[in-house]
Amino acid sequence: MDKYNFYNNEAMRKIFSVGYEDLTTLVYYQDKKNKFILVVAKDDPPLILEKKITRAEAFRLMNTRP
């Protein structure tokens, strides 16, 4: 995901990442606006999906075991 330079803004930071087969799921967080963003990426063919999520949804994703 980093090769896409998705959020090269230093205000956003990656707080969670998990990969399964050819999909990667990431959660980014922005301190100033207390905002969480879910990103799902696929390499071949290239695909990036982005969705604003709540804090509760972010922590639920991070605490879910595969």
PDB file of C-alpha atoms in Angstrom:
ATOM      1  CA  MET A   1       0.000   0.000   0.000  1.00  0.00           C
ATOM      2  CA  ASP A   2       2.849   2.366   0.770  1.00  0.00           C
ATOM      3  CA  LYS A   3       4.012   2.091  -2.838  1.00  0.00           C
ATOM      4  CA  TYR A   4       0.780   3.857  -3.853  1.00  0.00           C
ATOM      5  CA  ASN A   5       1.720   6.834  -1.614  1.00  0.00           C
ATOM      6  CA  PHE A   6      -1.880   6.745  -0.444  1.00  0.00           C
ATOM      7  CA  TYR A   7      -1.546   9.115   2.471  1.00  0.00           C
ATOM      8  CA  ASN A   8       1.857  10.740   2.221  1.00  0.00           C
ATOM      9  CA  ASN A   9       0.559  13.531   4.456  1.00  0.00           C
ATOM     10  CA  GLU A  10       2.245  13.209   7.850  1.00  0.00           C
ATOM     11  CA  ALA A  11      -1.004  14.140   9.601  1.00  0.00           C
ATOM     12  CA  MET A  12      -2.366  10.701   8.642  1.00  0.00           C
ATOM     13  CA  ARG A  13      -0.700   7.654  10.097  1.00  0.00           C
ATOM     14  CA  LYS A  14      -1.243   3.969   9.541  1.00  0.00           C
ATOM     15  CA  ILE A  15      -2.384   2.276  12.763  1.00  0.00           C
ATOM     16  CA  PHE A  16      -3.406  -1.138  11.410  1.00  0.00           C
ATOM     17  CA  SER A  17      -2.578  -3.333   8.443  1.00  0.00           C
ATOM     18  CA  VAL A  18      -3.495  -6.900   7.525  1.00  0.00           C
ATOM     19  CA  GLY A  19      -3.131  -8.803   4.271  1.00  0.00           C
ATOM     20  CA  TYR A  20      -5.009 -11.835   3.009  1.00  0.00           C
ATOM     21  CA  GLU A  21      -4.151 -13.389  -0.340  1.00  0.00           C
ATOM     22  CA  ASP A  22      -4.076 -10.414  -2.732  1.00  0.00           C
ATOM     23  CA  LEU A  23      -6.072  -7.928  -0.585  1.00  0.00           C
ATOM     24  CA  THR A  24      -4.603  -5.537   1.962  1.00  0.00           C
ATOM     25  CA  THR A  25      -6.714  -3.786   4.592  1.00  0.00           C
ATOM     26  CA  LEU A  26      -5.387  -0.712   6.383  1.00  0.00           C
ATOM     27  CA  VAL A  27      -6.726   1.762   8.916  1.00  0.00           C
ATOM     28  CA  TYR A  28      -5.362   5.309   8.942  1.00  0.00           C
ATOM     29  CA  TYR A  29      -5.883   7.844  11.718  1.00  0.00           C
ATOM     30  CA  GLN A  30      -5.671  11.638  11.777  1.00  0.00           C
ATOM     31  CA  ASP A  31      -5.075  13.224  15.208  1.00  0.00           C
ATOM     32  CA  LYS A  32      -6.211  16.775  14.469  1.00  0.00           C
ATOM     33  CA  LYS A  33      -9.676  15.833  13.236  1.00  0.00           C
ATOM     34  CA  ASN A  34      -9.939  12.529  15.153  1.00  0.00           C
ATOM     35  CA  LYS A  35     -10.802  10.816  11.877  1.00  0.00           C
ATOM     36  CA  PHE A  36     -10.381   7.147  10.894  1.00  0.00           C
ATOM     37  CA  ILE A  37     -10.199   5.916   7.302  1.00  0.00           C
ATOM     38  CA  LEU A  38     -10.458   2.306   6.134  1.00  0.00           C
ATOM     39  CA  VAL A  39      -8.535   1.448   2.962  1.00  0.00           C
ATOM     40  CA  VAL A  40      -8.784  -1.821   1.029  1.00  0.00           C
ATOM     41  CA  ALA A  41      -6.248  -2.334  -1.752  1.00  0.00           C
ATOM     42  CA  LYS A  42      -5.594  -4.956  -4.384  1.00  0.00           C
ATOM     43  CA  ASP A  43      -2.512  -5.158  -6.594  1.00  0.00           C
ATOM     44  CA  ASP A  44      -3.608  -6.948  -9.751  1.00  0.00           C
ATOM     45  CA  PRO A  45      -5.660  -5.326 -11.194  1.00  0.00           C
ATOM     46  CA  PRO A  46      -4.944  -2.206  -9.128  1.00  0.00           C
ATOM     47  CA  LEU A  47      -7.857  -1.198  -6.915  1.00  0.00           C
ATOM     48  CA  ILE A  48      -8.099   1.116  -3.932  1.00  0.00           C
ATOM     49  CA  LEU A  49     -11.284   1.610  -1.920  1.00  0.00           C
ATOM     50  CA  GLU A  50     -11.542   4.228   0.821  1.00  0.00           C
ATOM     51  CA  LYS A  51     -14.224   4.738   3.483  1.00  0.00           C
ATOM     52  CA  LYS A  52     -14.502   6.971   6.540  1.00  0.00           C
ATOM     53  CA  ILE A  53     -15.244   4.877   9.621  1.00  0.00           C
ATOM     54  CA  THR A  54     -15.947   5.547  13.279  1.00  0.00           C
ATOM     55  CA  ARG A  55     -13.510   4.922  16.115  1.00  0.00           C
ATOM     56  CA  ALA A  56     -15.601   1.934  17.239  1.00  0.00           C
ATOM     57  CA  GLU A  57     -15.501   0.379  13.759  1.00  0.00           C
ATOM     58  CA  ALA A  58     -11.730   0.890  13.570  1.00  0.00           C
ATOM     59  CA  PHE A  59     -11.114  -0.829  16.903  1.00  0.00           C
ATOM     60  CA  ARG A  60     -13.524  -3.635  16.023  1.00  0.00           C
ATOM     61  CA  LEU A  61     -11.501  -4.304  12.849  1.00  0.00           C
ATOM     62  CA  MET A  62      -8.191  -4.202  14.707  1.00  0.00           C
ATOM     63  CA  ASN A  63      -9.413  -6.599  17.413  1.00  0.00           C
ATOM     64  CA  THR A  64     -11.012  -9.143  15.072  1.00  0.00           C
ATOM     65  CA  ARG A  65      -8.941 -12.270  14.653  1.00  0.00           C
ATOM     66  CA  PRO A  66      -8.764 -13.906  11.223  1.00  0.00           C
TER      67      PRO A  66
END
